Every structure is written in structure tokens, then in C-alpha cells.
JSON list of C-alpha atoms in Angstrom, two decimals:
[
{"chain": "A", "resi": 1, "resn": "MET", "atom": "CA", "xyz": [84.44, -21.27, -12.35]},
{"chain": "A", "resi": 2, "resn": "THR", "atom": "CA", "xyz": [87.36, -18.15, -11.53]},
{"chain": "A", "resi": 3, "resn": "PHE", "atom": "CA", "xyz": [88.22, -15.87, -13.70]},
{"chain": "A", "resi": 4, "resn": "ALA", "atom": "CA", "xyz": [90.92, -12.75, -14.22]},
{"chain": "A", "resi": 5, "resn": "PRO", "atom": "CA", "xyz": [90.39, -10.11, -11.80]},
{"chain": "A", "resi": 6, "resn": "LYS", "atom": "CA", "xyz": [88.79, -7.00, -13.21]},
{"chain": "A", "resi": 7, "resn": "THR", "atom": "CA", "xyz": [91.58, -4.48, -13.60]},
{"chain": "A", "resi": 8, "resn": "TRP", "atom": "CA", "xyz": [90.15, -0.92, -11.41]},
{"chain": "A", "resi": 9, "resn": "ILE", "atom": "CA", "xyz": [90.70, 2.63, -12.76]},
{"chain": "A", "resi": 10, "resn": "VAL", "atom": "CA", "xyz": [91.65, 5.43, -10.67]},
{"chain": "A", "resi": 11, "resn": "GLY", "atom": "CA", "xyz": [88.39, 7.41, -9.63]},
{"chain": "A", "resi": 12, "resn": "GLU", "atom": "CA", "xyz": [86.25, 4.38, -10.53]},
{"chain": "A", "resi": 13, "resn": "THR", "atom": "CA", "xyz": [83.19, 3.99, -8.19]},
{"chain": "A", "resi": 14, "resn": "VAL", "atom": "CA", "xyz": [83.27, 0.22, -6.70]},
{"chain": "A", "resi": 15, "resn": "THR", "atom": "CA", "xyz": [79.78, -0.74, -6.20]},
{"chain": "A", "resi": 16, "resn": "ALA", "atom": "CA", "xyz": [78.11, -3.45, -4.62]},
{"chain": "A", "resi": 17, "resn": "ALA", "atom": "CA", "xyz": [78.14, -5.10, -7.56]},
{"chain": "A", "resi": 18, "resn": "LEU", "atom": "CA", "xyz": [81.47, -5.36, -8.70]},
{"chain": "A", "resi": 19, "resn": "LEU", "atom": "CA", "xyz": [82.15, -6.24, -5.23]},
{"chain": "A", "resi": 20, "resn": "ASN", "atom": "CA", "xyz": [79.81, -9.14, -5.40]},
{"chain": "A", "resi": 21, "resn": "GLN", "atom": "CA", "xyz": [81.51, -10.30, -8.57]},
{"chain": "A", "resi": 22, "resn": "GLU", "atom": "CA", "xyz": [85.22, -9.32, -7.84]},
{"chain": "A", "resi": 23, "resn": "ILE", "atom": "CA", "xyz": [85.52, -10.54, -4.30]},
{"chain": "A", "resi": 24, "resn": "ARG", "atom": "CA", "xyz": [82.41, -12.85, -3.38]},
{"chain": "A", "resi": 25, "resn": "ASP", "atom": "CA", "xyz": [81.92, -14.53, -7.20]},
{"chain": "A", "resi": 26, "resn": "GLN", "atom": "CA", "xyz": [85.91, -15.71, -6.83]},
{"chain": "A", "resi": 27, "resn": "PHE", "atom": "CA", "xyz": [85.84, -16.87, -3.82]},
{"chain": "A", "resi": 28, "resn": "ASN", "atom": "CA", "xyz": [82.35, -18.89, -4.16]},
{"chain": "A", "resi": 29, "resn": "SER", "atom": "CA", "xyz": [83.75, -20.41, -6.96]},
{"chain": "A", "resi": 30, "resn": "MET", "atom": "CA", "xyz": [86.48, -22.07, -4.88]},
{"chain": "A", "resi": 31, "resn": "PHE", "atom": "CA", "xyz": [83.93, -24.11, -3.43]},
{"chain": "A", "resi": 32, "resn": "ASP", "atom": "CA", "xyz": [81.25, -24.88, -6.10]},
{"chain": "A", "resi": 33, "resn": "ALA", "atom": "CA", "xyz": [80.19, -28.51, -6.92]},
{"chain": "A", "resi": 34, "resn": "TRP", "atom": "CA", "xyz": [81.91, -30.60, -9.47]},
{"chain": "A", "resi": 35, "resn": "THR", "atom": "CA", "xyz": [81.22, -30.42, -13.10]},
{"chain": "A", "resi": 36, "resn": "THR", "atom": "CA", "xyz": [80.07, -33.54, -14.86]},
{"chain": "A", "resi": 37, "resn": "TYR", "atom": "CA", "xyz": [81.71, -34.36, -18.70]},
{"chain": "A", "resi": 38, "resn": "THR", "atom": "CA", "xyz": [81.90, -37.39, -20.66]},
{"chain": "A", "resi": 39, "resn": "PRO", "atom": "CA", "xyz": [85.14, -38.78, -21.58]},
{"chain": "A", "resi": 40, "resn": "THR", "atom": "CA", "xyz": [86.72, -40.41, -24.47]},
{"chain": "A", "resi": 41, "resn": "TRP", "atom": "CA", "xyz": [88.40, -43.46, -24.42]},
{"chain": "A", "resi": 42, "resn": "THR", "atom": "CA", "xyz": [90.76, -44.61, -27.34]},
{"chain": "A", "resi": 43, "resn": "ALA", "atom": "CA", "xyz": [93.45, -46.59, -27.77]},
{"chain": "A", "resi": 44, "resn": "THR", "atom": "CA", "xyz": [95.57, -47.95, -31.12]},
{"chain": "A", "resi": 45, "resn": "THR", "atom": "CA", "xyz": [91.88, -49.75, -31.88]},
{"chain": "A", "resi": 46, "resn": "ASN", "atom": "CA", "xyz": [89.75, -47.63, -30.41]},
{"chain": "A", "resi": 47, "resn": "PRO", "atom": "CA", "xyz": [88.16, -50.37, -27.33]},
{"chain": "A", "resi": 48, "resn": "ALA", "atom": "CA", "xyz": [83.77, -49.86, -27.68]},
{"chain": "A", "resi": 49, "resn": "LEU", "atom": "CA", "xyz": [81.71, -49.27, -24.27]},
{"chain": "A", "resi": 50, "resn": "GLY", "atom": "CA", "xyz": [78.82, -51.61, -25.55]},
{"chain": "A", "resi": 51, "resn": "ASN", "atom": "CA", "xyz": [76.63, -51.85, -21.79]},
{"chain": "A", "resi": 52, "resn": "GLY", "atom": "CA", "xyz": [79.91, -50.55, -19.38]},
{"chain": "A", "resi": 53, "resn": "VAL", "atom": "CA", "xyz": [79.81, -47.01, -18.77]},
{"chain": "A", "resi": 54, "resn": "LEU", "atom": "CA", "xyz": [82.10, -44.18, -18.41]},
{"chain": "A", "resi": 55, "resn": "THR", "atom": "CA", "xyz": [81.98, -41.38, -16.29]},
{"chain": "A", "resi": 56, "resn": "GLY", "atom": "CA", "xyz": [84.10, -38.08, -15.81]},
{"chain": "A", "resi": 57, "resn": "ARG", "atom": "CA", "xyz": [83.44, -34.68, -13.44]},
{"chain": "A", "resi": 58, "resn": "TYR", "atom": "CA", "xyz": [86.13, -31.59, -12.95]},
{"chain": "A", "resi": 59, "resn": "LEU", "atom": "CA", "xyz": [86.98, -29.35, -10.51]},
{"chain": "A", "resi": 60, "resn": "LYS", "atom": "CA", "xyz": [88.68, -26.30, -12.24]},
{"chain": "A", "resi": 61, "resn": "VAL", "atom": "CA", "xyz": [89.87, -22.99, -9.83]},
{"chain": "A", "resi": 62, "resn": "GLY", "atom": "CA", "xyz": [91.72, -20.64, -12.38]},
{"chain": "A", "resi": 63, "resn": "ARG", "atom": "CA", "xyz": [94.40, -22.75, -14.06]},
{"chain": "A", "resi": 64, "resn": "THR", "atom": "CA", "xyz": [94.23, -26.01, -11.42]},
{"chain": "A", "resi": 65, "resn": "CYS", "atom": "CA", "xyz": [92.18, -28.52, -12.92]},
{"chain": "A", "resi": 66, "resn": "LEU", "atom": "CA", "xyz": [91.27, -31.81, -10.86]},
{"chain": "A", "resi": 67, "resn": "ALA", "atom": "CA", "xyz": [89.48, -34.38, -13.14]},
{"chain": "A", "resi": 68, "resn": "ASP", "atom": "CA", "xyz": [88.14, -37.34, -12.08]},
{"chain": "A", "resi": 69, "resn": "ILE", "atom": "CA", "xyz": [87.07, -40.70, -14.01]},
{"chain": "A", "resi": 70, "resn": "ARG", "atom": "CA", "xyz": [85.43, -44.13, -13.70]},
{"chain": "A", "resi": 71, "resn": "LEU", "atom": "CA", "xyz": [85.08, -46.69, -16.28]},
{"chain": "A", "resi": 72, "resn": "GLU", "atom": "CA", "xyz": [82.53, -49.45, -15.37]},
{"chain": "A", "resi": 73, "resn": "MET", "atom": "CA", "xyz": [83.03, -52.45, -18.02]},
{"chain": "A", "resi": 74, "resn": "GLY", "atom": "CA", "xyz": [80.28, -54.11, -18.71]},
{"chain": "A", "resi": 75, "resn": "SER", "atom": "CA", "xyz": [78.78, -57.60, -20.07]},
{"chain": "A", "resi": 76, "resn": "THR", "atom": "CA", "xyz": [78.82, -55.90, -24.27]},
{"chain": "A", "resi": 77, "resn": "THR", "atom": "CA", "xyz": [82.28, -53.81, -23.61]},
{"chain": "A", "resi": 78, "resn": "THR", "atom": "CA", "xyz": [85.40, -54.10, -26.14]},
{"chain": "A", "resi": 79, "resn": "TYR", "atom": "CA", "xyz": [88.76, -53.63, -25.59]},
{"chain": "A", "resi": 80, "resn": "GLY", "atom": "CA", "xyz": [90.05, -52.56, -28.14]},
{"chain": "A", "resi": 81, "resn": "SER", "atom": "CA", "xyz": [94.39, -53.05, -28.56]},
{"chain": "A", "resi": 82, "resn": "GLY", "atom": "CA", "xyz": [97.25, -51.10, -27.61]},
{"chain": "A", "resi": 83, "resn": "ALA", "atom": "CA", "xyz": [97.61, -48.54, -24.36]},
{"chain": "A", "resi": 84, "resn": "TYR", "atom": "CA", "xyz": [94.29, -47.03, -23.58]},
{"chain": "A", "resi": 85, "resn": "ALA", "atom": "CA", "xyz": [93.89, -43.03, -23.15]},
{"chain": "A", "resi": 86, "resn": "PHE", "atom": "CA", "xyz": [91.08, -40.99, -21.50]},
{"chain": "A", "resi": 87, "resn": "SER", "atom": "CA", "xyz": [89.82, -37.62, -22.16]},
{"chain": "A", "resi": 88, "resn": "VAL", "atom": "CA", "xyz": [90.04, -34.80, -19.81]},
{"chain": "A", "resi": 89, "resn": "PRO", "atom": "CA", "xyz": [87.96, -31.52, -20.44]},
{"chain": "A", "resi": 90, "resn": "PHE", "atom": "CA", "xyz": [90.58, -28.29, -21.10]},
{"chain": "A", "resi": 91, "resn": "ALA", "atom": "CA", "xyz": [94.13, -29.50, -22.47]},
{"chain": "A", "resi": 92, "resn": "ALA", "atom": "CA", "xyz": [96.78, -28.86, -20.79]},
{"chain": "A", "resi": 93, "resn": "THR", "atom": "CA", "xyz": [99.08, -26.01, -20.52]},
{"chain": "A", "resi": 94, "resn": "SER", "atom": "CA", "xyz": [102.67, -26.62, -22.63]},
{"chain": "A", "resi": 95, "resn": "ALA", "atom": "CA", "xyz": [104.96, -25.90, -19.76]},
{"chain": "A", "resi": 96, "resn": "VAL", "atom": "CA", "xyz": [107.78, -28.33, -19.86]},
{"chain": "A", "resi": 97, "resn": "VAL", "atom": "CA", "xyz": [106.45, -30.87, -17.25]},
{"chain": "A", "resi": 98, "resn": "ASP", "atom": "CA", "xyz": [104.37, -33.65, -16.86]},
{"chain": "A", "resi": 99, "resn": "TYR", "atom": "CA", "xyz": [101.31, -34.09, -14.95]},
{"chain": "A", "resi": 100, "resn": "LEU", "atom": "CA", "xyz": [100.96, -37.16, -11.91]},
{"chain": "A", "resi": 101, "resn": "GLY", "atom": "CA", "xyz": [97.39, -38.88, -10.74]},
{"chain": "A", "resi": 102, "resn": "THR", "atom": "CA", "xyz": [95.99, -42.01, -9.40]},
{"chain": "A", "resi": 103, "resn": "ALA", "atom": "CA", "xyz": [94.26, -44.98, -10.71]},
{"chain": "A", "resi": 104, "resn": "ARG", "atom": "CA", "xyz": [92.79, -47.97, -9.30]},
{"chain": "A", "resi": 105, "resn": "LEU", "atom": "CA", "xyz": [91.63, -51.17, -11.24]},
{"chain": "A", "resi": 106, "resn": "ALA", "atom": "CA", "xyz": [89.20, -53.40, -9.14]},
{"chain": "A", "resi": 107, "resn": "ALA", "atom": "CA", "xyz": [89.34, -56.95, -11.13]},
{"chain": "A", "resi": 108, "resn": "GLY", "atom": "CA", "xyz": [87.49, -59.23, -10.13]},
{"chain": "A", "resi": 109, "resn": "ALA", "atom": "CA", "xyz": [89.75, -60.57, -6.75]},
{"chain": "A", "resi": 110, "resn": "SER", "atom": "CA", "xyz": [92.79, -58.46, -7.67]},
{"chain": "A", "resi": 111, "resn": "THR", "atom": "CA", "xyz": [93.22, -54.63, -7.03]},
{"chain": "A", "resi": 112, "resn": "TRP", "atom": "CA", "xyz": [96.14, -53.02, -8.96]},
{"chain": "A", "resi": 113, "resn": "ALA", "atom": "CA", "xyz": [96.99, -49.16, -7.89]},
{"chain": "A", "resi": 114, "resn": "GLY", "atom": "CA", "xyz": [98.77, -47.25, -10.22]},
{"chain": "A", "resi": 115, "resn": "GLN", "atom": "CA", "xyz": [98.96, -43.81, -12.09]},
{"chain": "A", "resi": 116, "resn": "ALA", "atom": "CA", "xyz": [97.36, -41.32, -14.24]},
{"chain": "A", "resi": 117, "resn": "VAL", "atom": "CA", "xyz": [100.31, -40.08, -16.25]},
{"chain": "A", "resi": 118, "resn": "MET", "atom": "CA", "xyz": [99.82, -36.72, -18.69]},
{"chain": "A", "resi": 119, "resn": "SER", "atom": "CA", "xyz": [101.76, -35.15, -20.87]},
{"chain": "A", "resi": 120, "resn": "ALA", "atom": "CA", "xyz": [102.55, -31.01, -21.02]},
{"chain": "A", "resi": 121, "resn": "GLY", "atom": "CA", "xyz": [100.20, -29.80, -23.72]},
{"chain": "A", "resi": 122, "resn": "SER", "atom": "CA", "xyz": [98.03, -32.69, -24.08]},
{"chain": "A", "resi": 123, "resn": "THR", "atom": "CA", "xyz": [94.02, -33.58, -24.24]},
{"chain": "A", "resi": 124, "resn": "VAL", "atom": "CA", "xyz": [94.27, -36.86, -23.08]},
{"chain": "A", "resi": 125, "resn": "PHE", "atom": "CA", "xyz": [95.80, -39.10, -19.70]},
{"chain": "A", "resi": 126, "resn": "SER", "atom": "CA", "xyz": [97.05, -42.79, -19.41]},
{"chain": "A", "resi": 127, "resn": "CYS", "atom": "CA", "xyz": [97.19, -44.85, -16.36]},
{"chain": "A", "resi": 128, "resn": "THR", "atom": "CA", "xyz": [100.12, -46.99, -15.26]},
{"chain": "A", "resi": 129, "resn": "PHE", "atom": "CA", "xyz": [100.11, -50.64, -13.22]},
{"chain": "A", "resi": 130, "resn": "PRO", "atom": "CA", "xyz": [102.86, -52.92, -12.40]},
{"chain": "A", "resi": 131, "resn": "THR", "atom": "CA", "xyz": [103.52, -55.82, -14.92]},
{"chain": "A", "resi": 132, "resn": "SER", "atom": "CA", "xyz": [102.34, -58.42, -13.13]},
{"chain": "A", "resi": 133, "resn": "ALA", "atom": "CA", "xyz": [101.92, -59.68, -9.56]},
{"chain": "A", "resi": 134, "resn": "THR", "atom": "CA", "xyz": [105.54, -59.57, -9.06]},
{"chain": "A", "resi": 135, "resn": "ASP", "atom": "CA", "xyz": [106.61, -57.16, -11.05]},
{"chain": "A", "resi": 136, "resn": "SER", "atom": "CA", "xyz": [106.68, -53.91, -9.80]},
{"chain": "A", "resi": 137, "resn": "ARG", "atom": "CA", "xyz": [107.87, -52.09, -13.22]},
{"chain": "A", "resi": 138, "resn": "ALA", "atom": "CA", "xyz": [105.07, -49.42, -14.67]},
{"chain": "A", "resi": 139, "resn": "ALA", "atom": "CA", "xyz": [103.22, -50.65, -17.67]},
{"chain": "A", "resi": 140, "resn": "SER", "atom": "CA", "xyz": [100.85, -48.60, -20.20]},
{"chain": "A", "resi": 141, "resn": "MET", "atom": "CA", "xyz": [96.96, -50.50, -18.67]},
{"chain": "A", "resi": 142, "resn": "THR", "atom": "CA", "xyz": [95.72, -52.50, -22.02]},
{"chain": "A", "resi": 143, "resn": "GLY", "atom": "CA", "xyz": [92.26, -54.62, -22.01]},
{"chain": "A", "resi": 144, "resn": "ALA", "atom": "CA", "xyz": [95.65, -57.30, -21.48]},
{"chain": "A", "resi": 145, "resn": "ALA", "atom": "CA", "xyz": [97.12, -55.80, -18.02]},
{"chain": "A", "resi": 146, "resn": "PRO", "atom": "CA", "xyz": [97.55, -55.32, -15.91]},
{"chain": "A", "resi": 147, "resn": "SER", "atom": "CA", "xyz": [94.87, -57.80, -15.82]},
{"chain": "A", "resi": 148, "resn": "THR", "atom": "CA", "xyz": [92.31, -59.38, -17.98]},
{"chain": "A", "resi": 149, "resn": "LEU", "atom": "CA", "xyz": [89.67, -57.07, -18.32]},
{"chain": "A", "resi": 150, "resn": "ALA", "atom": "CA", "xyz": [86.22, -58.15, -18.02]},
{"chain": "A", "resi": 151, "resn": "ALA", "atom": "CA", "xyz": [82.17, -57.19, -17.40]},
{"chain": "A", "resi": 152, "resn": "GLY", "atom": "CA", "xyz": [82.10, -55.86, -13.63]},
{"chain": "A", "resi": 153, "resn": "HIS", "atom": "CA", "xyz": [85.89, -54.70, -13.01]},
{"chain": "A", "resi": 154, "resn": "ILE", "atom": "CA", "xyz": [86.55, -51.01, -12.04]},
{"chain": "A", "resi": 155, "resn": "LEU", "atom": "CA", "xyz": [88.88, -48.50, -13.02]},
{"chain": "A", "resi": 156, "resn": "ARG", "atom": "CA", "xyz": [88.56, -44.88, -11.48]},
{"chain": "A", "resi": 157, "resn": "ALA", "atom": "CA", "xyz": [91.60, -42.13, -12.18]},
{"chain": "A", "resi": 158, "resn": "GLN", "atom": "CA", "xyz": [92.14, -39.14, -10.71]},
{"chain": "A", "resi": 159, "resn": "ILE", "atom": "CA", "xyz": [94.79, -36.36, -12.35]},
{"chain": "A", "resi": 160, "resn": "GLU", "atom": "CA", "xyz": [95.73, -32.80, -11.81]},
{"chain": "A", "resi": 161, "resn": "TYR", "atom": "CA", "xyz": [96.95, -30.52, -14.17]},
{"chain": "A", "resi": 162, "resn": "GLN", "atom": "CA", "xyz": [97.82, -26.82, -15.20]},
{"chain": "A", "resi": 163, "resn": "THR", "atom": "CA", "xyz": [94.34, -25.62, -17.81]},
{"chain": "A", "resi": 164, "resn": "ALA", "atom": "CA", "xyz": [96.02, -24.28, -21.33]},
{"chain": "A", "resi": 165, "resn": "ASN", "atom": "CA", "xyz": [93.49, -21.86, -20.43]}
]
């Protein structure tokens, strides 16, 4: 992970260790492997993962974070009620912008393309999809929209945002 660069002092002795830390390590951190995290899945009435699988990973360079989640519904997954939200590994900055990403729901024979949406200062994002196969307006994802969720359905979503720190 990148960090704030050193403030150099006039007359300071530059050593190999300092150069490695300030140049090599900073550069290498931009090409690090992704880091896994455990996202939370919430709603007005929270869903229960049961034997489903929810995984997350992120890559942070400076204050830019790219976060992915993958949610696979299981046979004992329950879907709660209300719009779904998924946690991100770092809070977003409170700058007055919203962040957008992509979302894809594979629901049986249907595939839904949508957006991941996160507000400034938030610690969660939600997914929006068309409200029906004939309506291109977007609505927040729930257990019944854009399709009634069932075992084997898979949601994949990614959001890029500026972190608070």
C-alpha cells in the first residue's frame, strides 16, 4: 500500500534503505496483489448468507480503492427485505461526489447488467438494476428485484472510489 512520501531535510544523507523505501517500495505497491476482505451484506431486514458465499477483495493505491464483491446464493440463503448494501474496506471521502461502478447478476437463464453506487462519505455501496426486462429505469437490488433470487444466482460488483484516508 502506498504511503505519504518522506519530507527530505537539507544536508540529509541519502542511503540505499531510504531510496528503497521511498522509490522501490512505493512503486512496487502499485502492482501488489489484491487483498481479500469480508464484506457485510445488509438491508432494511438483513439477509442471511446461510450456505451461500460472499467474498471481497480490494486494491488500494494512494487514496484510490478498487473493491470487488462476489455473492453466490445458497440453498439456505434468506433474502431479507429492502434495498441491499455491501460494505467496502475503507470509508469513502466526504467530497461531494457519488461513485459508480459495475454490477452483474446471473439469475438462472437471465443476466442483468447494472451499476454499483456509493455516496460520498459512505462505508457501503448498493447495486441498481433495470426494474424489468422491458423497463430500463434502475431500482435498488432486493431479494425480488430485478429477479427473485434463488440458490446458484451470482452477483458480481465492483466500485472504484476515493478513500477518506
